[in-house]
């Protein structure tokens, strides 16, 4: 059974940094691309970033303006999201998600429970 | 960038009655490989999203057959034949044809309420 468990969320001041983790199990993590998707309070879904199975290729939403970095440790079956220069607009539940057999094109078939990030002074 | 537009944004329904959600794309979603990558997600209150439908009309495993997807090109529909209480939540369409994912990749969401 696929499990994705995010951690690392919390309250952080504007301008500070935070690193999220996602522990994966139940599937062959090191052959799958992985994504982060976020959802601001009472808002819709927003794709954040993707990383290839080997960690070489990474893509980000334009809106992030280079502040976030996605990475992975296949030896630990863990996905990360380093978030810098945080602002109130980054407040959201952050989900890690496993893409479909069609890749991004088919969306995401497995989601974590999400971790809440609140940026506030 | 492609923009997905859903309607209605709020959908009051009666148990046992049908429901229909529209999703329109600003560009054709026909991929160069011939497939149309239009997906539907359900998010129940307090839960993570769950994919219901992929490539317009294919139901995911475990999705009740009262859910169906249809459409082509730029116009798509999610239908629930007979709404049940467990269907309450927000439904999102999402396009996977155009890369990279732009802010409009997801529709705004349609809140289904009894």
PDB file of C-alpha atoms in Angstrom:
ATOM      1  CA  UNK A   1       0.000   0.000   0.000  1.00  0.00           C
ATOM      2  CA  UNK A   2       1.385   3.359  -1.036  1.00  0.00           C
ATOM      3  CA  UNK A   3       2.047   5.790   1.789  1.00  0.00           C
ATOM      4  CA  UNK A   4       3.269   9.355   1.549  1.00  0.00           C
ATOM      5  CA  UNK A   5       3.830  11.103   4.859  1.00  0.00           C
ATOM      6  CA  UNK A   6       4.751  14.781   4.859  1.00  0.00           C
ATOM      7  CA  UNK A   7       6.372  16.579   7.759  1.00  0.00           C
ATOM      8  CA  UNK A   8       8.176  19.798   8.532  1.00  0.00           C
ATOM      9  CA  UNK A   9       5.322  22.261   8.316  1.00  0.00           C
ATOM     10  CA  UNK A  10       4.639  24.887  10.950  1.00  0.00           C
ATOM     11  CA  UNK A  11       4.506  28.594  11.634  1.00  0.00           C
ATOM     12  CA  UNK A  12       7.399  30.596  10.243  1.00  0.00           C
ATOM     13  CA  UNK A  13       8.102  34.300  10.040  1.00  0.00           C
ATOM     14  CA  UNK A  14       8.151  36.120   6.697  1.00  0.00           C
ATOM     15  CA  UNK A  15      11.550  35.975   5.043  1.00  0.00           C
ATOM     16  CA  UNK A  16      12.586  32.794   6.841  1.00  0.00           C
ATOM     17  CA  UNK A  17      13.120  29.296   5.483  1.00  0.00           C
ATOM     18  CA  UNK A  18      11.548  25.904   6.010  1.00  0.00           C
ATOM     19  CA  UNK A  19      12.248  22.412   4.716  1.00  0.00           C
ATOM     20  CA  UNK A  20       9.477  19.927   4.142  1.00  0.00           C
ATOM     21  CA  UNK A  21       9.972  16.185   3.930  1.00  0.00           C
ATOM     22  CA  UNK A  22       7.880  13.404   2.475  1.00  0.00           C
ATOM     23  CA  UNK A  23       8.572   9.814   3.483  1.00  0.00           C
ATOM     24  CA  UNK A  24       7.443   7.347   0.838  1.00  0.00           C
ATOM     25  CA  UNK A  25       6.698   3.656   1.133  1.00  0.00           C
ATOM     26  CA  UNK A  26       4.785   0.916  -0.617  1.00  0.00           C
ATOM     27  CA  UNK A  27       6.190   1.499  -4.074  1.00  0.00           C
ATOM     28  CA  UNK A  28       9.517   1.677  -5.850  1.00  0.00           C
ATOM     29  CA  UNK A  29      10.330   5.285  -4.970  1.00  0.00           C
ATOM     30  CA  UNK A  30      13.606   5.433  -6.845  1.00  0.00           C
ATOM     31  CA  UNK A  31      12.004   4.906 -10.246  1.00  0.00           C
ATOM     32  CA  UNK A  32       9.188   7.436  -9.873  1.00  0.00           C
ATOM     33  CA  UNK A  33       9.055  11.170 -10.473  1.00  0.00           C
ATOM     34  CA  UNK A  34       7.567  13.038  -7.529  1.00  0.00           C
ATOM     35  CA  UNK A  35       5.736  16.326  -7.144  1.00  0.00           C
ATOM     36  CA  UNK A  36       4.760  18.930  -4.599  1.00  0.00           C
ATOM     37  CA  UNK A  37       1.301  20.489  -4.889  1.00  0.00           C
ATOM     38  CA  UNK A  38      -0.005  23.124  -2.522  1.00  0.00           C
ATOM     39  CA  UNK A  39      -3.367  24.492  -1.458  1.00  0.00           C
ATOM     40  CA  UNK A  40      -3.772  27.844   0.235  1.00  0.00           C
ATOM     41  CA  UNK A  41      -6.491  28.016   2.915  1.00  0.00           C
ATOM     42  CA  UNK A  42      -9.913  27.689   1.300  1.00  0.00           C
ATOM     43  CA  UNK A  43      -8.340  27.955  -2.132  1.00  0.00           C
ATOM     44  CA  UNK A  44      -7.720  25.625  -5.038  1.00  0.00           C
ATOM     45  CA  UNK A  45      -4.818  23.397  -5.952  1.00  0.00           C
ATOM     46  CA  UNK A  46      -1.523  24.745  -7.283  1.00  0.00           C
ATOM     47  CA  UNK A  47       1.312  22.667  -8.679  1.00  0.00           C
ATOM     48  CA  UNK A  48       4.651  23.596  -7.129  1.00  0.00           C
ATOM     49  CA  UNK A  49       7.488  21.429  -8.428  1.00  0.00           C
ATOM     50  CA  UNK A  50       8.524  18.072  -9.869  1.00  0.00           C
ATOM     51  CA  UNK A  51      11.716  16.056  -9.658  1.00  0.00           C
ATOM     52  CA  UNK A  52      12.703  13.169 -11.910  1.00  0.00           C
ATOM     53  CA  UNK A  53      13.277   9.697 -10.503  1.00  0.00           C
ATOM     54  CA  UNK A  54      17.053  10.228 -10.389  1.00  0.00           C
ATOM     55  CA  UNK A  55      16.931  13.771  -9.058  1.00  0.00           C
ATOM     56  CA  UNK A  56      18.571  15.228 -12.140  1.00  0.00           C
ATOM     57  CA  UNK A  57      15.646  17.059 -13.716  1.00  0.00           C
ATOM     58  CA  UNK A  58      13.643  19.568 -11.718  1.00  0.00           C
ATOM     59  CA  UNK A  59      10.914  21.988 -12.729  1.00  0.00           C
ATOM     60  CA  UNK A  60       9.163  24.673 -10.738  1.00  0.00           C
ATOM     61  CA  UNK A  61       6.109  26.861 -10.946  1.00  0.00           C
ATOM     62  CA  UNK A  62       7.056  30.270 -12.344  1.00  0.00           C
ATOM     63  CA  UNK A  63       5.381  31.960  -9.391  1.00  0.00           C
ATOM     64  CA  UNK A  64       8.043  30.636  -7.015  1.00  0.00           C
ATOM     65  CA  UNK A  65      10.689  32.898  -8.564  1.00  0.00           C
ATOM     66  CA  UNK A  66      13.535  30.562  -7.667  1.00  0.00           C
ATOM     67  CA  UNK A  67      12.890  30.496  -3.933  1.00  0.00           C
ATOM     68  CA  UNK A  68      12.067  26.790  -3.628  1.00  0.00           C
ATOM     69  CA  UNK A  69      14.267  23.751  -4.245  1.00  0.00           C
ATOM     70  CA  UNK A  70      12.990  20.224  -4.667  1.00  0.00           C
ATOM     71  CA  UNK A  71      15.293  17.314  -3.937  1.00  0.00           C
ATOM     72  CA  UNK A  72      15.202  13.658  -3.028  1.00  0.00           C
ATOM     73  CA  UNK A  73      17.214  10.985  -1.270  1.00  0.00           C
ATOM     74  CA  UNK A  74      16.453   7.663  -2.892  1.00  0.00           C
ATOM     75  CA  UNK A  75      18.424   5.791  -0.235  1.00  0.00           C
ATOM     76  CA  UNK A  76      15.957   7.106   2.343  1.00  0.00           C
ATOM     77  CA  UNK A  77      12.846   7.056   0.112  1.00  0.00           C
ATOM     78  CA  UNK A  78      12.341  10.700   0.978  1.00  0.00           C
ATOM     79  CA  UNK A  79      11.332  13.772  -0.994  1.00  0.00           C
ATOM     80  CA  UNK A  80      12.180  17.293   0.163  1.00  0.00           C
ATOM     81  CA  UNK A  81      11.125  20.856  -0.488  1.00  0.00           C
ATOM     82  CA  UNK A  82      13.418  23.627   0.678  1.00  0.00           C
ATOM     83  CA  UNK A  83      11.493  26.893   0.858  1.00  0.00           C
ATOM     84  CA  UNK A  84      13.338  30.187   1.253  1.00  0.00           C
ATOM     85  CA  UNK A  85      12.279  33.827   1.571  1.00  0.00           C
ATOM     86  CA  UNK A  86       8.804  32.784   2.583  1.00  0.00           C
ATOM     87  CA  UNK A  87       5.912  35.207   2.384  1.00  0.00           C
ATOM     88  CA  UNK A  88       2.281  35.103   3.454  1.00  0.00           C
ATOM     89  CA  UNK A  89       1.349  33.989  -0.061  1.00  0.00           C
ATOM     90  CA  UNK A  90       3.222  30.731   0.570  1.00  0.00           C
ATOM     91  CA  UNK A  91       0.894  29.779   3.429  1.00  0.00           C
ATOM     92  CA  UNK A  92      -0.741  26.556   2.360  1.00  0.00           C
ATOM     93  CA  UNK A  93      -1.065  22.847   2.880  1.00  0.00           C
ATOM     94  CA  UNK A  94       1.761  21.228   0.970  1.00  0.00           C
ATOM     95  CA  UNK A  95       1.133  17.789  -0.497  1.00  0.00           C
ATOM     96  CA  UNK A  96       3.675  15.424  -1.935  1.00  0.00           C
ATOM     97  CA  UNK A  97       2.210  13.405  -4.751  1.00  0.00           C
ATOM     98  CA  UNK A  98       3.134  10.486  -6.941  1.00  0.00           C
ATOM     99  CA  UNK A  99       2.369  10.919 -10.598  1.00  0.00           C
ATOM    100  CA  UNK A 100       0.351   8.552 -12.722  1.00  0.00           C
ATOM    101  CA  UNK A 101       1.537   5.966 -15.226  1.00  0.00           C
ATOM    102  CA  UNK A 102       1.062   8.699 -17.848  1.00  0.00           C
ATOM    103  CA  UNK A 103       3.391  10.911 -15.859  1.00  0.00           C
ATOM    104  CA  UNK A 104       2.262  14.443 -15.099  1.00  0.00           C
ATOM    105  CA  UNK A 105      -0.239  14.194 -17.948  1.00  0.00           C
ATOM    106  CA  UNK A 106      -2.439  11.875 -15.897  1.00  0.00           C
ATOM    107  CA  UNK A 107      -2.188  13.908 -12.749  1.00  0.00           C
ATOM    108  CA  UNK A 108      -1.399  12.325  -9.402  1.00  0.00           C
ATOM    109  CA  UNK A 109      -2.652   8.990  -8.170  1.00  0.00           C
ATOM    110  CA  UNK A 110      -1.277   9.058  -4.641  1.00  0.00           C
ATOM    111  CA  UNK A 111      -1.201  11.974  -2.237  1.00  0.00           C
ATOM    112  CA  UNK A 112       0.100  12.483   1.247  1.00  0.00           C
ATOM    113  CA  UNK A 113      -2.054  13.907   4.005  1.00  0.00           C
ATOM    114  CA  UNK A 114      -0.360  17.264   3.603  1.00  0.00           C
ATOM    115  CA  UNK A 115       1.625  19.477   5.943  1.00  0.00           C
ATOM    116  CA  UNK A 116       0.477  22.987   6.811  1.00  0.00           C
ATOM    117  CA  UNK A 117       2.831  25.922   6.402  1.00  0.00           C
ATOM    118  CA  UNK A 118       1.772  29.219   7.912  1.00  0.00           C
ATOM    119  CA  UNK A 119       3.872  32.283   7.225  1.00  0.00           C
ATOM    120  CA  UNK A 120       3.115  34.921   9.804  1.00  0.00           C
ATOM    121  CA  UNK A 121       4.900  37.364  12.040  1.00  0.00           C
TER     122      UNK A 121
ATOM    123  CA  UNK B   1      -0.842  29.472 -20.783  1.00  0.00           C
ATOM    124  CA  UNK B   2      -3.851  27.232 -20.748  1.00  0.00           C
ATOM    125  CA  UNK B   3      -6.616  28.174 -18.338  1.00  0.00           C
ATOM    126  CA  UNK B   4      -9.243  25.761 -17.043  1.00  0.00           C
ATOM    127  CA  UNK B   5     -12.639  27.230 -16.142  1.00  0.00           C
ATOM    128  CA  UNK B   6     -15.221  25.299 -14.174  1.00  0.00           C
ATOM    129  CA  UNK B   7     -18.912  25.957 -13.688  1.00  0.00           C
ATOM    130  CA  UNK B   8     -20.776  26.181 -11.515  1.00  0.00           C
ATOM    131  CA  UNK B   9     -18.480  26.972  -8.614  1.00  0.00           C
ATOM    132  CA  UNK B  10     -21.160  25.919  -6.147  1.00  0.00           C
ATOM    133  CA  UNK B  11     -23.580  23.083  -6.791  1.00  0.00           C
ATOM    134  CA  UNK B  12     -26.379  22.381  -4.336  1.00  0.00           C
ATOM    135  CA  UNK B  13     -27.839  18.958  -5.011  1.00  0.00           C
ATOM    136  CA  UNK B  14     -30.473  16.617  -3.649  1.00  0.00           C
ATOM    137  CA  UNK B  15     -29.548  13.108  -2.616  1.00  0.00           C
ATOM    138  CA  UNK B  16     -30.382  10.649  -5.346  1.00  0.00           C
ATOM    139  CA  UNK B  17     -30.496  13.328  -8.021  1.00  0.00           C
ATOM    140  CA  UNK B  18     -27.952  13.795 -10.810  1.00  0.00           C
ATOM    141  CA  UNK B  19     -25.235  16.441 -10.837  1.00  0.00           C
ATOM    142  CA  UNK B  20     -23.109  17.847 -13.614  1.00  0.00           C
ATOM    143  CA  UNK B  21     -19.940  19.956 -13.596  1.00  0.00           C
ATOM    144  CA  UNK B  22     -18.546  21.698 -16.656  1.00  0.00           C
ATOM    145  CA  UNK B  23     -14.879  22.314 -17.348  1.00  0.00           C
ATOM    146  CA  UNK B  24     -13.694  24.381 -20.289  1.00  0.00           C
ATOM    147  CA  UNK B  25     -10.142  24.817 -21.481  1.00  0.00           C
ATOM    148  CA  UNK B  26      -8.742  27.908 -23.185  1.00  0.00           C
ATOM    149  CA  UNK B  27      -6.844  25.632 -25.583  1.00  0.00           C
ATOM    150  CA  UNK B  28      -7.461  22.225 -27.041  1.00  0.00           C
ATOM    151  CA  UNK B  29      -6.352  19.434 -24.740  1.00  0.00           C
ATOM    152  CA  UNK B  30      -5.606  16.998 -27.525  1.00  0.00           C
ATOM    153  CA  UNK B  31      -1.980  15.955 -27.046  1.00  0.00           C
ATOM    154  CA  UNK B  32       0.406  15.280 -29.914  1.00  0.00           C
ATOM    155  CA  UNK B  33       0.193  11.589 -28.977  1.00  0.00           C
ATOM    156  CA  UNK B  34      -3.525  11.639 -29.768  1.00  0.00           C
ATOM    157  CA  UNK B  35      -4.741  11.399 -26.186  1.00  0.00           C
ATOM    158  CA  UNK B  36      -6.664  14.048 -24.297  1.00  0.00           C
ATOM    159  CA  UNK B  37      -5.294  14.510 -20.802  1.00  0.00           C
ATOM    160  CA  UNK B  38      -8.197  15.869 -18.838  1.00  0.00           C
ATOM    161  CA  UNK B  39      -8.416  14.568 -15.290  1.00  0.00           C
ATOM    162  CA  UNK B  40     -10.923  15.028 -12.484  1.00  0.00           C
ATOM    163  CA  UNK B  41     -10.124  15.086  -8.778  1.00  0.00           C
ATOM    164  CA  UNK B  42     -12.381  14.890  -5.767  1.00  0.00           C
ATOM    165  CA  UNK B  43     -11.471  16.455  -2.439  1.00  0.00           C
ATOM    166  CA  UNK B  44     -13.736  15.537   0.426  1.00  0.00           C
ATOM    167  CA  UNK B  45     -13.809  17.856   3.438  1.00  0.00           C
ATOM    168  CA  UNK B  46     -10.606  17.579   5.424  1.00  0.00           C
ATOM    169  CA  UNK B  47      -9.056  15.078   3.029  1.00  0.00           C
ATOM    170  CA  UNK B  48      -6.372  15.069   0.370  1.00  0.00           C
ATOM    171  CA  UNK B  49      -7.409  15.154  -3.274  1.00  0.00           C
ATOM    172  CA  UNK B  50      -8.137  11.887  -5.017  1.00  0.00           C
ATOM    173  CA  UNK B  51      -8.111  11.267  -8.745  1.00  0.00           C
ATOM    174  CA  UNK B  52     -11.478  10.056 -10.024  1.00  0.00           C
ATOM    175  CA  UNK B  53     -11.209  10.221 -13.795  1.00  0.00           C
ATOM    176  CA  UNK B  54      -8.256  10.318 -16.173  1.00  0.00           C
ATOM    177  CA  UNK B  55      -8.040  10.916 -19.903  1.00  0.00           C
ATOM    178  CA  UNK B  56     -11.557  12.367 -20.004  1.00  0.00           C
ATOM    179  CA  UNK B  57     -13.583   9.276 -19.231  1.00  0.00           C
ATOM    180  CA  UNK B  58     -11.549   6.557 -17.508  1.00  0.00           C
ATOM    181  CA  UNK B  59     -12.568   5.865 -13.923  1.00  0.00           C
ATOM    182  CA  UNK B  60      -9.871   5.085 -11.409  1.00  0.00           C
ATOM    183  CA  UNK B  61      -9.984   1.854  -9.470  1.00  0.00           C
ATOM    184  CA  UNK B  62     -12.569   1.967  -6.711  1.00  0.00           C
ATOM    185  CA  UNK B  63     -14.479   4.912  -8.157  1.00  0.00           C
ATOM    186  CA  UNK B  64     -18.213   4.166  -8.228  1.00  0.00           C
ATOM    187  CA  UNK B  65     -19.760   3.852 -11.656  1.00  0.00           C
ATOM    188  CA  UNK B  66     -22.173   6.671 -10.870  1.00  0.00           C
ATOM    189  CA  UNK B  67     -19.257   8.948 -11.781  1.00  0.00           C
ATOM    190  CA  UNK B  68     -18.640   9.501 -15.477  1.00  0.00           C
ATOM    191  CA  UNK B  69     -16.567  11.860 -17.539  1.00  0.00           C
ATOM    192  CA  UNK B  70     -17.091  13.017 -21.089  1.00  0.00           C
ATOM    193  CA  UNK B  71     -16.072  15.663 -23.561  1.00  0.00           C
ATOM    194  CA  UNK B  72     -13.482  16.495 -26.147  1.00  0.00           C
ATOM    195  CA  UNK B  73     -11.242  19.272 -27.335  1.00  0.00           C
ATOM    196  CA  UNK B  74     -11.962  22.116 -24.942  1.00  0.00           C
ATOM    197  CA  UNK B  75     -15.256  21.145 -23.309  1.00  0.00           C
ATOM    198  CA  UNK B  76     -15.585  18.505 -20.641  1.00  0.00           C
ATOM    199  CA  UNK B  77     -18.152  17.325 -18.125  1.00  0.00           C
ATOM    200  CA  UNK B  78     -18.149  15.311 -14.927  1.00  0.00           C
ATOM    201  CA  UNK B  79     -21.486  13.736 -14.141  1.00  0.00           C
ATOM    202  CA  UNK B  80     -22.774  11.988 -11.066  1.00  0.00           C
ATOM    203  CA  UNK B  81     -25.825   9.935 -11.913  1.00  0.00           C
ATOM    204  CA  UNK B  82     -27.267   9.795  -8.393  1.00  0.00           C
ATOM    205  CA  UNK B  83     -25.589  11.871  -5.726  1.00  0.00           C
ATOM    206  CA  UNK B  84     -24.817  10.191  -2.420  1.00  0.00           C
ATOM    207  CA  UNK B  85     -23.850  11.828   0.848  1.00  0.00           C
ATOM    208  CA  UNK B  86     -20.226  10.722   0.489  1.00  0.00           C
ATOM    209  CA  UNK B  87     -19.919  12.733  -2.723  1.00  0.00           C
ATOM    210  CA  UNK B  88     -19.897  16.029  -0.845  1.00  0.00           C
ATOM    211  CA  UNK B  89     -16.684  17.921  -1.488  1.00  0.00           C
ATOM    212  CA  UNK B  90     -14.867  19.967  -4.083  1.00  0.00           C
ATOM    213  CA  UNK B  91     -14.242  18.714  -7.593  1.00  0.00           C
ATOM    214  CA  UNK B  92     -11.354  19.937  -9.729  1.00  0.00           C
ATOM    215  CA  UNK B  93     -10.613  19.404 -13.363  1.00  0.00           C
ATOM    216  CA  UNK B  94      -6.956  19.408 -14.335  1.00  0.00           C
ATOM    217  CA  UNK B  95      -5.262  19.415 -17.717  1.00  0.00           C
ATOM    218  CA  UNK B  96      -2.120  17.383 -18.287  1.00  0.00           C
ATOM    219  CA  UNK B  97      -1.649  18.032 -21.993  1.00  0.00           C
ATOM    220  CA  UNK B  98       0.288  21.273 -21.845  1.00  0.00           C
ATOM    221  CA  UNK B  99       3.640  21.511 -20.076  1.00  0.00           C
ATOM    222  CA  UNK B 100       4.725  23.167 -17.867  1.00  0.00           C
ATOM    223  CA  UNK B 101       1.824  23.326 -15.448  1.00  0.00           C
ATOM    224  CA  UNK B 102       0.636  26.925 -15.335  1.00  0.00           C
ATOM    225  CA  UNK B 103      -1.481  28.487 -12.582  1.00  0.00           C
ATOM    226  CA  UNK B 104      -4.558  27.696 -14.662  1.00  0.00           C
ATOM    227  CA  UNK B 105      -3.763  23.995 -14.893  1.00  0.00           C
ATOM    228  CA  UNK B 106      -6.478  23.269 -12.363  1.00  0.00           C
ATOM    229  CA  UNK B 107     -10.007  24.552 -12.563  1.00  0.00           C
ATOM    230  CA  UNK B 108     -11.151  26.728  -9.677  1.00  0.00           C
ATOM    231  CA  UNK B 109     -13.047  23.870  -8.100  1.00  0.00           C
ATOM    232  CA  UNK B 110     -16.762  23.142  -7.784  1.00  0.00           C
ATOM    233  CA  UNK B 111     -18.178  22.708  -4.313  1.00  0.00           C
ATOM    234  CA  UNK B 112     -20.836  20.020  -4.247  1.00  0.00           C
ATOM    235  CA  UNK B 113     -23.158  20.284  -1.283  1.00  0.00           C
ATOM    236  CA  UNK B 114     -26.363  18.594  -0.270  1.00  0.00           C
TER     237      UNK B 114
END
